[in-house]
mmCIF file of C-alpha atoms and ligand atoms in Angstrom:
data_model
loop_
_atom_site.group_PDB
_atom_site.id
_atom_site.type_symbol
_atom_site.label_atom_id
_atom_site.label_comp_id
_atom_site.label_asym_id
_atom_site.label_seq_id
_atom_site.Cartn_x
_atom_site.Cartn_y
_atom_site.Cartn_z
ATOM 1 C CA MET G 16 23.377 -3.671 15.669
ATOM 2 C CA MET G 17 23.778 -1.631 12.478
ATOM 3 C CA GLU G 18 20.488 0.516 13.593
ATOM 4 C CA ASN G 19 22.858 1.939 16.138
ATOM 5 C CA LEU G 20 24.589 3.330 13.381
ATOM 6 C CA LEU G 21 22.136 5.408 12.018
ATOM 7 C CA LYS G 22 21.345 9.269 11.777
ATOM 8 C CA ASN G 23 19.479 10.243 15.616
ATOM 9 C CA SER G 24 16.840 11.427 12.718
ATOM 10 C CA ILE G 25 16.651 8.457 10.993
ATOM 11 C CA LYS G 26 15.795 6.480 13.823
ATOM 12 C CA THR G 27 11.837 7.249 14.301
ATOM 13 C CA LEU G 28 11.228 7.978 10.050
ATOM 14 C CA ILE G 29 8.637 6.042 8.622
ATOM 15 C CA PRO G 30 9.299 6.019 5.098
ATOM 16 C CA TYR G 31 7.417 6.695 2.201
ATOM 17 C CA THR G 32 7.026 3.347 1.021
ATOM 18 C CA PRO G 33 4.611 3.201 -2.278
ATOM 19 C CA LYS G 34 2.271 -0.285 -2.691
ATOM 20 C CA GLU G 35 3.114 -2.306 -5.386
ATOM 21 C CA ILE G 36 0.171 -4.139 -7.134
ATOM 22 C CA THR G 37 -0.214 -5.223 -10.529
ATOM 23 C CA ASN G 38 -3.627 -6.394 -12.791
ATOM 24 C CA VAL G 39 -6.323 -3.556 -11.095
ATOM 25 C CA ILE G 40 -7.265 -0.578 -11.529
ATOM 26 C CA ARG G 41 -5.125 1.613 -9.760
ATOM 27 C CA LEU G 42 -6.613 5.264 -8.410
ATOM 28 C CA ASP G 43 -4.109 5.389 -5.579
ATOM 29 C CA ALA G 44 -1.224 7.575 -6.862
ATOM 30 C CA ASN G 45 -2.864 10.291 -8.757
ATOM 31 C CA GLU G 46 -1.223 9.148 -12.007
ATOM 32 C CA ASN G 47 -2.874 10.098 -15.591
ATOM 33 C CA ASN G 48 -3.873 6.541 -16.587
ATOM 34 C CA TYR G 49 -4.917 8.316 -20.196
ATOM 35 C CA GLY G 50 -1.172 7.919 -19.701
ATOM 36 C CA SER G 51 2.067 8.622 -22.089
ATOM 37 C CA ARG G 52 0.504 4.676 -24.051
ATOM 38 C CA LEU G 53 -0.492 6.882 -27.110
ATOM 39 C CA LEU G 54 2.986 8.471 -27.688
ATOM 40 C CA ASN G 55 4.626 4.522 -27.384
ATOM 41 C CA GLN G 56 5.994 5.118 -30.878
ATOM 42 C CA LYS G 57 7.547 8.516 -30.658
ATOM 43 C CA LEU G 58 8.687 7.814 -27.206
ATOM 44 C CA THR G 59 10.295 4.402 -28.832
ATOM 45 C CA LYS G 60 11.747 6.413 -31.840
ATOM 46 C CA ALA G 61 13.359 9.525 -29.499
ATOM 47 C CA LEU G 62 14.918 6.934 -26.772
ATOM 48 C CA MET G 63 16.380 4.728 -29.949
ATOM 49 C CA GLU G 64 18.283 8.079 -30.560
ATOM 50 C CA VAL G 65 19.376 8.608 -27.101
ATOM 51 C CA ASN G 66 23.342 7.659 -26.888
ATOM 52 C CA ILE G 67 23.056 5.541 -23.434
ATOM 53 C CA ASN G 68 26.684 4.814 -23.019
ATOM 54 C CA GLN G 69 26.994 8.512 -22.456
ATOM 55 C CA TYR G 70 26.486 11.104 -19.022
ATOM 56 C CA PRO G 71 23.135 12.757 -19.588
ATOM 57 C CA ASP G 72 23.259 16.790 -20.425
ATOM 58 C CA THR G 73 23.499 17.442 -16.443
ATOM 59 C CA ASP G 74 21.733 20.775 -17.429
ATOM 60 C CA CYS G 75 18.888 19.331 -19.334
ATOM 61 C CA THR G 76 19.825 21.845 -22.106
ATOM 62 C CA GLN G 77 17.163 21.145 -24.505
ATOM 63 C CA LEU G 78 14.440 19.944 -22.192
ATOM 64 C CA ARG G 79 14.683 23.197 -19.997
ATOM 65 C CA GLY G 80 14.579 25.451 -23.643
ATOM 66 C CA MET G 81 11.325 23.625 -24.250
ATOM 67 C CA LEU G 82 10.053 24.337 -20.619
ATOM 68 C CA ALA G 83 11.195 27.857 -20.349
ATOM 69 C CA LYS G 84 9.501 28.989 -24.195
ATOM 70 C CA GLY G 85 6.598 27.278 -22.823
ATOM 71 C CA LEU G 86 6.541 28.758 -19.698
ATOM 72 C CA MET G 87 7.866 32.189 -20.664
ATOM 73 C CA VAL G 88 10.899 32.331 -17.963
ATOM 74 C CA SER G 89 13.598 32.359 -18.996
ATOM 75 C CA GLU G 90 16.351 29.271 -19.034
ATOM 76 C CA GLU G 91 18.209 30.583 -15.407
ATOM 77 C CA GLU G 92 15.115 30.535 -13.640
ATOM 78 C CA LEU G 93 15.039 26.595 -14.726
ATOM 79 C CA LEU G 94 15.854 23.971 -12.554
ATOM 80 C CA ILE G 95 15.280 19.959 -13.635
ATOM 81 C CA GLY G 96 15.126 17.262 -10.888
ATOM 82 C CA CYS G 97 14.706 13.555 -10.848
ATOM 83 C CA GLY G 98 10.756 14.185 -9.946
ATOM 84 C CA SER G 99 9.704 17.212 -8.186
ATOM 85 C CA ASP G 100 10.603 14.923 -5.097
ATOM 86 C CA GLN G 101 14.403 15.746 -5.836
ATOM 87 C CA LEU G 102 13.865 19.159 -5.952
ATOM 88 C CA ILE G 103 11.866 19.379 -2.706
ATOM 89 C CA VAL G 104 15.193 17.470 -1.151
ATOM 90 C CA MET G 105 17.332 19.868 -3.018
ATOM 91 C CA LEU G 106 15.871 22.801 -1.261
ATOM 92 C CA LEU G 107 15.841 20.684 1.959
ATOM 93 C CA ASN G 108 19.606 19.805 1.561
ATOM 94 C CA ALA G 109 20.142 23.956 0.468
ATOM 95 C CA PHE G 110 18.902 25.607 3.519
ATOM 96 C CA ILE G 111 18.272 23.136 5.732
ATOM 97 C CA ASP G 112 20.669 22.329 8.714
ATOM 98 C CA LYS G 113 19.812 20.440 12.231
ATOM 99 C CA GLY G 114 17.345 22.376 13.892
ATOM 100 C CA ASP G 115 16.114 24.710 11.394
ATOM 101 C CA LYS G 116 12.349 24.944 11.178
ATOM 102 C CA ILE G 117 9.941 24.416 7.985
ATOM 103 C CA VAL G 118 5.909 25.303 8.345
ATOM 104 C CA THR G 119 3.557 23.453 6.230
ATOM 105 C CA SER G 120 0.081 22.329 6.467
ATOM 106 C CA SER G 121 -1.621 19.365 7.583
ATOM 107 C CA PRO G 122 -2.515 17.560 6.470
ATOM 108 C CA THR G 123 -0.602 17.859 3.415
ATOM 109 C CA PHE G 124 2.182 15.893 0.725
ATOM 110 C CA SER G 125 4.130 14.106 3.332
ATOM 111 C CA MET G 126 7.886 14.027 0.915
ATOM 112 C CA TYR G 127 7.953 17.702 3.053
ATOM 113 C CA LYS G 128 7.967 15.806 6.225
ATOM 114 C CA ILE G 129 9.643 12.856 5.665
ATOM 115 C CA SER G 130 12.698 14.776 3.786
ATOM 116 C CA ASN G 131 12.924 17.822 6.155
ATOM 117 C CA GLN G 132 13.215 15.025 9.043
ATOM 118 C CA ILE G 133 15.993 13.558 6.978
ATOM 119 C CA ALA G 134 17.515 16.354 6.786
ATOM 120 C CA GLY G 135 17.671 16.876 10.545
ATOM 121 C CA GLY G 136 15.286 20.419 10.256
ATOM 122 C CA GLU G 137 11.537 20.441 12.219
ATOM 123 C CA THR G 138 8.178 20.654 10.565
ATOM 124 C CA ILE G 139 5.561 22.963 12.132
ATOM 125 C CA GLU G 140 2.013 21.991 10.825
ATOM 126 C CA VAL G 141 -0.400 23.689 10.789
ATOM 127 C CA PRO G 142 -3.414 21.472 10.625
ATOM 128 C CA LEU G 143 -6.483 23.108 8.167
ATOM 129 C CA SER G 144 -9.952 23.304 9.164
ATOM 130 C CA GLN G 145 -12.283 20.626 9.868
ATOM 131 C CA ASP G 146 -13.575 20.587 6.523
ATOM 132 C CA PHE G 147 -10.058 20.977 4.882
ATOM 133 C CA GLU G 148 -9.658 24.113 4.249
ATOM 134 C CA PHE G 149 -6.763 26.146 4.571
ATOM 135 C CA ASP G 150 -6.201 27.817 7.764
ATOM 136 C CA TYR G 151 -4.427 31.467 6.306
ATOM 137 C CA TYR G 152 -4.512 33.192 10.082
ATOM 138 C CA ALA G 153 -3.146 30.151 12.259
ATOM 139 C CA PHE G 154 -0.476 29.638 8.578
ATOM 140 C CA ILE G 155 0.808 33.745 8.910
ATOM 141 C CA LYS G 156 0.891 33.314 12.979
ATOM 142 C CA ALA G 157 3.224 30.426 12.863
ATOM 143 C CA ILE G 158 5.442 32.022 10.858
ATOM 144 C CA LYS G 159 5.909 34.464 12.852
ATOM 145 C CA LYS G 160 6.522 32.867 15.964
ATOM 146 C CA GLU G 161 8.930 29.940 14.059
ATOM 147 C CA ASN G 162 10.754 31.925 12.029
ATOM 148 C CA PRO G 163 10.905 28.902 9.533
ATOM 149 C CA LYS G 164 13.631 28.624 6.622
ATOM 150 C CA LEU G 165 11.437 27.242 4.128
ATOM 151 C CA VAL G 166 7.376 27.126 3.746
ATOM 152 C CA PHE G 167 5.463 24.329 1.809
ATOM 153 C CA ILE G 168 2.357 25.750 0.566
ATOM 154 C CA THR G 169 0.218 23.384 -1.901
ATOM 155 C CA ASN G 170 -1.749 24.603 -4.485
ATOM 156 C CA PRO G 171 -4.056 22.175 -4.893
ATOM 157 C CA ASN G 172 -3.809 20.318 -1.587
ATOM 158 C CA ASN G 173 -2.691 16.705 -1.434
ATOM 159 C CA PRO G 174 -5.000 14.477 -0.285
ATOM 160 C CA THR G 175 -7.502 17.257 0.048
ATOM 161 C CA GLY G 176 -7.819 18.643 -2.862
ATOM 162 C CA GLY G 177 -8.675 22.338 -1.551
ATOM 163 C CA VAL G 178 -6.969 25.600 -3.126
ATOM 164 C CA ILE G 179 -5.426 28.713 -1.541
ATOM 165 C CA PRO G 180 -5.971 32.150 -3.157
ATOM 166 C CA ARG G 181 -3.173 33.774 -4.953
ATOM 167 C CA GLU G 182 -4.133 37.432 -2.517
ATOM 168 C CA GLN G 183 -2.992 34.834 0.924
ATOM 169 C CA ILE G 184 -0.161 33.501 -0.934
ATOM 170 C CA ILE G 185 1.122 36.615 -1.863
ATOM 171 C CA LYS G 186 0.882 37.722 2.063
ATOM 172 C CA ILE G 187 1.859 34.378 2.860
ATOM 173 C CA ILE G 188 5.171 35.875 0.743
ATOM 174 C CA GLU G 189 5.313 39.174 1.860
ATOM 175 C CA HIS G 190 4.760 38.599 5.684
ATOM 176 C CA SER G 191 7.867 35.440 6.212
ATOM 177 C CA ASN G 192 11.661 36.059 5.790
ATOM 178 C CA ALA G 193 11.567 32.378 4.858
ATOM 179 C CA ILE G 194 11.920 30.880 0.500
ATOM 180 C CA VAL G 195 8.452 30.167 -0.088
ATOM 181 C CA VAL G 196 7.791 27.565 -2.019
ATOM 182 C CA VAL G 197 4.332 27.293 -3.861
ATOM 183 C CA ASP G 198 4.097 23.333 -4.924
ATOM 184 C CA GLU G 199 1.741 23.059 -7.945
ATOM 185 C CA ALA G 200 2.405 19.776 -8.863
ATOM 186 C CA TYR G 201 -2.052 19.492 -10.016
ATOM 187 C CA HIS G 202 -2.125 23.059 -11.008
ATOM 188 C CA GLU G 203 -3.128 21.804 -14.846
ATOM 189 C CA PHE G 204 -6.597 20.777 -13.617
ATOM 190 C CA TYR G 205 -6.932 24.106 -11.663
ATOM 191 C CA LYS G 206 -5.321 26.856 -14.194
ATOM 192 C CA GLU G 207 -4.402 29.095 -11.205
ATOM 193 C CA SER G 208 -0.761 29.780 -10.545
ATOM 194 C CA VAL G 209 1.296 32.307 -8.866
ATOM 195 C CA MET G 210 4.850 30.994 -11.645
ATOM 196 C CA ASP G 211 4.024 35.085 -12.647
ATOM 197 C CA LEU G 212 4.876 36.176 -9.344
ATOM 198 C CA THR G 213 7.985 34.839 -9.260
ATOM 199 C CA SER G 214 10.023 37.781 -11.258
ATOM 200 C CA TYR G 215 8.535 40.052 -8.567
ATOM 201 C CA TYR G 216 9.543 38.399 -5.198
ATOM 202 C CA PRO G 217 13.144 36.662 -5.281
ATOM 203 C CA ASN G 218 12.114 34.399 -2.186
ATOM 204 C CA LEU G 219 9.123 32.632 -3.829
ATOM 205 C CA VAL G 220 9.595 29.211 -5.877
ATOM 206 C CA VAL G 221 7.215 27.628 -7.845
ATOM 207 C CA LEU G 222 7.464 23.643 -8.204
ATOM 208 C CA ARG G 223 5.361 21.548 -10.979
ATOM 209 C CA THR G 224 6.093 18.512 -12.489
ATOM 210 C CA LEU G 225 5.168 15.955 -15.443
ATOM 211 C CA SER G 226 3.644 13.433 -13.433
ATOM 212 C CA LYS G 227 0.161 14.486 -13.297
ATOM 213 C CA ALA G 228 -1.260 15.917 -16.260
ATOM 214 C CA TYR G 229 1.579 14.883 -18.423
ATOM 215 C CA GLY G 230 1.329 11.187 -17.758
ATOM 216 C CA LEU G 231 4.853 10.950 -17.098
ATOM 217 C CA ALA G 232 5.180 9.757 -13.980
ATOM 218 C CA GLY G 233 8.000 6.656 -14.813
ATOM 219 C CA ALA G 234 10.061 8.755 -16.365
ATOM 220 C CA ARG G 235 10.352 11.463 -13.068
ATOM 221 C CA ILE G 236 10.562 14.851 -14.389
ATOM 222 C CA GLY G 237 10.111 17.334 -11.919
ATOM 223 C CA TYR G 238 11.202 21.506 -12.162
ATOM 224 C CA SER G 239 11.414 24.599 -10.485
ATOM 225 C CA VAL G 240 10.698 28.403 -11.519
ATOM 226 C CA ALA G 241 12.095 30.909 -8.785
ATOM 227 C CA SER G 242 14.157 34.105 -9.645
ATOM 228 C CA LYS G 243 17.754 33.466 -11.039
ATOM 229 C CA GLU G 244 19.354 34.391 -7.491
ATOM 230 C CA LEU G 245 16.949 31.277 -6.135
ATOM 231 C CA THR G 246 17.990 29.215 -8.629
ATOM 232 C CA GLY G 247 21.578 29.478 -8.032
ATOM 233 C CA LEU G 248 21.594 28.291 -4.025
ATOM 234 C CA ILE G 249 19.396 25.776 -4.887
ATOM 235 C CA LYS G 250 21.615 24.680 -7.972
ATOM 236 C CA ARG G 251 24.642 24.340 -5.324
ATOM 237 C CA VAL G 252 23.052 21.140 -4.109
ATOM 238 C CA LYS G 253 21.980 19.573 -7.533
ATOM 239 C CA PRO G 254 23.564 15.984 -7.661
ATOM 240 C CA PRO G 255 24.923 16.244 -11.278
ATOM 241 C CA TYR G 256 23.608 13.674 -13.777
ATOM 242 C CA ASN G 257 20.666 13.749 -12.052
ATOM 243 C CA VAL G 258 18.149 13.138 -15.089
ATOM 244 C CA SER G 259 18.621 10.481 -16.837
ATOM 245 C CA SER G 260 18.946 10.648 -20.741
ATOM 246 C CA LEU G 261 16.044 8.510 -21.053
ATOM 247 C CA ASP G 262 13.861 10.713 -17.928
ATOM 248 C CA GLN G 263 14.968 13.768 -20.661
ATOM 249 C CA ALA G 264 14.074 12.118 -24.213
ATOM 250 C CA ALA G 265 11.017 11.255 -22.948
ATOM 251 C CA ALA G 266 9.660 14.159 -21.515
ATOM 252 C CA ARG G 267 10.589 16.159 -24.577
ATOM 253 C CA VAL G 268 8.550 14.268 -26.987
ATOM 254 C CA CYS G 269 5.620 14.696 -24.503
ATOM 255 C CA LEU G 270 6.076 18.900 -24.709
ATOM 256 C CA ASP G 271 6.193 18.470 -27.964
ATOM 257 C CA ASN G 272 2.149 16.818 -28.084
ATOM 258 C CA LYS G 273 1.436 18.952 -25.657
ATOM 259 C CA PRO G 274 -1.847 19.979 -27.444
ATOM 260 C CA LEU G 275 -2.898 15.767 -26.938
ATOM 261 C CA PHE G 276 -2.617 16.534 -23.209
ATOM 262 C CA ASP G 277 -4.415 19.988 -23.275
ATOM 263 C CA GLY G 278 -7.352 17.256 -23.984
ATOM 264 C CA ILE G 279 -6.676 14.584 -21.438
ATOM 265 C CA ILE G 280 -6.695 17.308 -19.186
ATOM 266 C CA GLU G 281 -9.654 18.596 -20.220
ATOM 267 C CA GLU G 282 -11.213 15.531 -19.788
ATOM 268 C CA ILE G 283 -10.133 14.553 -16.635
ATOM 269 C CA ILE G 284 -11.176 16.959 -15.598
ATOM 270 C CA LEU G 285 -14.716 16.410 -16.396
ATOM 271 C CA GLN G 286 -14.230 12.829 -15.391
ATOM 272 C CA ARG G 287 -13.860 14.591 -11.892
ATOM 273 C CA GLU G 288 -16.650 16.399 -11.930
ATOM 274 C CA ARG G 289 -18.898 13.460 -13.127
ATOM 275 C CA LEU G 290 -17.732 11.136 -10.263
ATOM 276 C CA THR G 291 -17.977 14.456 -7.495
ATOM 277 C CA LYS G 292 -21.537 14.173 -8.808
ATOM 278 C CA GLU G 293 -22.146 11.062 -8.220
ATOM 279 C CA LEU G 294 -20.187 10.375 -4.979
ATOM 280 C CA SER G 295 -22.482 13.119 -3.573
ATOM 281 C CA LYS G 296 -25.911 10.844 -4.003
ATOM 282 C CA LEU G 297 -24.236 8.490 -1.793
ATOM 283 C CA GLU G 298 -25.693 10.068 1.334
ATOM 284 C CA ALA G 299 -23.082 8.055 3.605
ATOM 285 C CA VAL G 300 -19.866 9.771 1.891
ATOM 286 C CA LYS G 301 -18.494 13.225 2.407
ATOM 287 C CA VAL G 302 -16.886 13.771 -0.714
ATOM 288 C CA TYR G 303 -14.492 17.419 -0.284
ATOM 289 C CA LYS G 304 -14.312 19.342 -3.526
ATOM 290 C CA SER G 305 -11.298 18.870 -5.453
ATOM 291 C CA PHE G 306 -9.383 20.973 -7.576
ATOM 292 C CA GLY G 307 -6.451 18.283 -8.542
ATOM 293 C CA ASN G 308 -6.903 14.967 -10.107
ATOM 294 C CA PHE G 309 -8.213 13.061 -7.118
ATOM 295 C CA LEU G 310 -10.899 13.262 -5.098
ATOM 296 C CA LEU G 311 -10.374 13.081 -1.111
ATOM 297 C CA VAL G 312 -13.806 11.405 0.536
ATOM 298 C CA ARG G 313 -14.798 10.577 4.407
ATOM 299 C CA TYR G 314 -16.641 7.410 4.589
ATOM 300 C CA GLY G 315 -17.923 5.902 8.895
ATOM 301 C CA LYS G 316 -16.628 2.719 7.407
ATOM 302 C CA ALA G 317 -13.631 2.924 4.716
ATOM 303 C CA THR G 318 -11.469 0.160 6.141
ATOM 304 C CA GLU G 319 -14.603 -2.339 4.525
ATOM 305 C CA LEU G 320 -15.066 -0.051 1.384
ATOM 306 C CA TYR G 321 -11.195 0.473 0.736
ATOM 307 C CA ASN G 322 -11.319 -4.104 0.687
ATOM 308 C CA TYR G 323 -14.262 -3.996 -1.015
ATOM 309 C CA LEU G 324 -13.440 -1.903 -3.965
ATOM 310 C CA LEU G 325 -9.513 -3.970 -3.495
ATOM 311 C CA GLU G 326 -11.159 -7.029 -4.150
ATOM 312 C CA LYS G 327 -13.159 -6.406 -7.215
ATOM 313 C CA GLY G 328 -9.361 -5.423 -8.214
ATOM 314 C CA ILE G 329 -9.601 -1.412 -7.568
ATOM 315 C CA VAL G 330 -7.234 -0.227 -5.902
ATOM 316 C CA ILE G 331 -7.291 3.545 -3.913
ATOM 317 C CA ARG G 332 -5.671 5.386 -1.473
ATOM 318 C CA TYR G 333 -6.745 5.171 2.048
ATOM 319 C CA PHE G 334 -4.578 6.481 4.524
ATOM 320 C CA GLY G 335 -5.058 4.286 7.787
ATOM 321 C CA GLY G 336 -7.094 5.346 10.994
ATOM 322 C CA GLY G 337 -6.465 8.146 13.391
ATOM 323 C CA GLY G 338 -6.111 12.209 12.944
ATOM 324 C CA ALA G 339 -7.289 14.437 10.792
ATOM 325 C CA LEU G 340 -7.870 11.780 7.498
ATOM 326 C CA GLU G 341 -9.665 9.462 9.456
ATOM 327 C CA ASN G 342 -12.051 7.222 7.265
ATOM 328 C CA CYS G 343 -10.593 9.289 4.427
ATOM 329 C CA LEU G 344 -10.243 7.844 1.126
ATOM 330 C CA ARG G 345 -8.190 9.529 -1.564
ATOM 331 C CA ILE G 346 -10.021 8.186 -5.235
ATOM 332 C CA SER G 347 -8.030 9.256 -8.110
ATOM 333 C CA ILE G 348 -9.427 10.368 -11.237
ATOM 334 C CA GLY G 349 -8.825 7.064 -13.951
ATOM 335 C CA THR G 350 -10.071 7.385 -17.616
ATOM 336 C CA ALA G 351 -13.588 7.147 -18.732
ATOM 337 C CA GLU G 352 -14.119 4.042 -18.151
ATOM 338 C CA GLU G 353 -12.385 2.620 -15.346
ATOM 339 C CA ASN G 354 -14.749 5.374 -13.561
ATOM 340 C CA THR G 355 -17.683 3.627 -15.084
ATOM 341 C CA ILE G 356 -16.080 0.890 -13.727
ATOM 342 C CA LEU G 357 -15.593 1.854 -10.618
ATOM 343 C CA LEU G 358 -19.058 3.855 -9.737
ATOM 344 C CA GLY G 359 -20.739 0.701 -11.192
ATOM 345 C CA VAL G 360 -18.695 -1.117 -7.901
ATOM 346 C CA LEU G 361 -19.715 1.355 -5.366
ATOM 347 C CA GLY G 362 -23.489 1.441 -6.676
ATOM 348 C CA ASP G 363 -22.966 -2.952 -6.366
ATOM 349 C CA TYR G 364 -21.825 -1.836 -2.854
ATOM 350 C CA PHE G 365 -23.956 0.798 -1.276
ATOM 351 C CA GLY G 366 -27.102 -1.154 -3.308
ATOM 352 C CA ILE G 367 -27.679 0.693 -5.895
ATOM 353 C CA GLU G 368 -28.335 -0.854 -8.642
ATOM 354 C CA ASN G 369 -27.962 -0.908 -12.691
ATOM 355 C CA LYS G 370 -25.638 2.551 -12.402
ATOM 356 C CA GLY G 371 -22.716 1.830 -13.654
ATOM 357 C CA ALA G 372 -24.216 0.487 -16.947
ATOM 358 C CA SER G 373 -26.931 3.682 -17.295
ATOM 359 C CA LEU G 374 -23.359 5.354 -16.129
ATOM 360 C CA LYS G 375 -21.479 3.650 -18.985
ATOM 361 C CA GLN G 376 -24.177 4.688 -22.016
ATOM 362 C CA ALA G 377 -23.596 8.121 -20.674
ATOM 363 C CA VAL G 378 -19.094 7.643 -20.630
ATOM 364 C CA ASN G 379 -19.515 6.507 -24.136
ATOM 365 C CA CYS G 380 -20.996 10.621 -25.327
ATOM 366 C CA VAL G 381 -17.874 12.059 -23.490
ATOM 367 C CA ILE G 382 -14.578 10.040 -24.834
HETATM 368 C C1 PLP R 416 1.964 17.825 -4.013
HETATM 369 C C2 PLP R 416 2.657 17.102 -4.281
HETATM 370 N N1 PLP R 416 4.320 17.534 -4.940
HETATM 371 C C3 PLP R 416 4.694 16.519 -5.389
HETATM 372 C C4 PLP R 416 4.601 15.395 -5.669
HETATM 373 C C5 PLP R 416 5.562 14.362 -6.573
HETATM 374 O O1 PLP R 416 5.400 14.435 -7.294
HETATM 375 P P1 PLP R 416 6.461 13.466 -8.876
HETATM 376 O O2 PLP R 416 6.957 12.392 -9.344
HETATM 377 O O3 PLP R 416 7.363 15.328 -9.374
HETATM 378 O O4 PLP R 416 7.876 13.246 -7.690
HETATM 379 C C6 PLP R 416 3.163 15.121 -6.175
HETATM 380 C C7 PLP R 416 3.219 13.338 -5.604
HETATM 381 O O5 PLP R 416 1.873 13.010 -5.829
HETATM 382 C C8 PLP R 416 2.796 15.364 -5.353
HETATM 383 O O6 PLP R 416 1.307 15.138 -4.800
#
């Protein structure tokens, strides 16, 4: 009955519903499993100093100052969101009227399309190649034909791990009248960035997050960098007090301890290369080159393997049947020990004996 009252655009919406699973090795959400546990004492101290009876600083002044200094941009070019998810919503709320278009590629991070549907916009998806390479010519063609208000590029892309060369991003910005959003959620595992271009292109916005490399997914901190003019436009729809004071304090502790995370990031990259190498030895498994903190693989019996790992206490991401991601599984890069366990379990599944044990020895040298 009440369903009839829903907005039309929501009636067909399939919501993004993260799985709640405990007591397992979680390799399904591209989190940082080294986590911020290492900072627990410092976090506890910082949180105890928060005046929780007061509303938070709506502009995240201190945190924005720290980020601006580290990124060498001005504070007026920075906005902080409750996760970069919220910045995606803010961009859509600011620019998308009913029926307006966004262009993005497919498969990619699903929240652009979901949030756009909620906003009432239309999403034009440009398929990646069969090998999940970015199809630059098709993308440019779509932009010219569809005249979108927003373009979303994910670099590195989730869930494929692939990247788009800087020159192609520049051409996309130059060929479009739209706001071009480059989502660099996984930048730290790739290193290349177009953030420096925000001072040349007033219609470019770069999104980043502390959820991945900085192990702060639970605190929900994302940020955008764009020209002062564009930042001002996005800020018009920023909800007041959108980042809690607890989250702001946690983020400040995190940034104060950046060198610790720099080491963790390098370890995750090493682990990604280790998993890529080991999984590539399995003939039945196709491993896609990844520049993120995850690997996408294709395997004929993906459902069976997913369930086998789940039984053994390891949860990865299965995208379900059908479409471009048919039989694909995404494995987030865990800690060295977790990866050793994963490889051992995979070794058992694929009938390769003692793989886990020999890798465990190798790992002891890496940590
Ligand atoms: C490409 C991409 N952008 C944005 C996000 C959202 O991150 P946040 O935790 O900052 O909302 C994710 C999360 O998985 C992602 O993969």
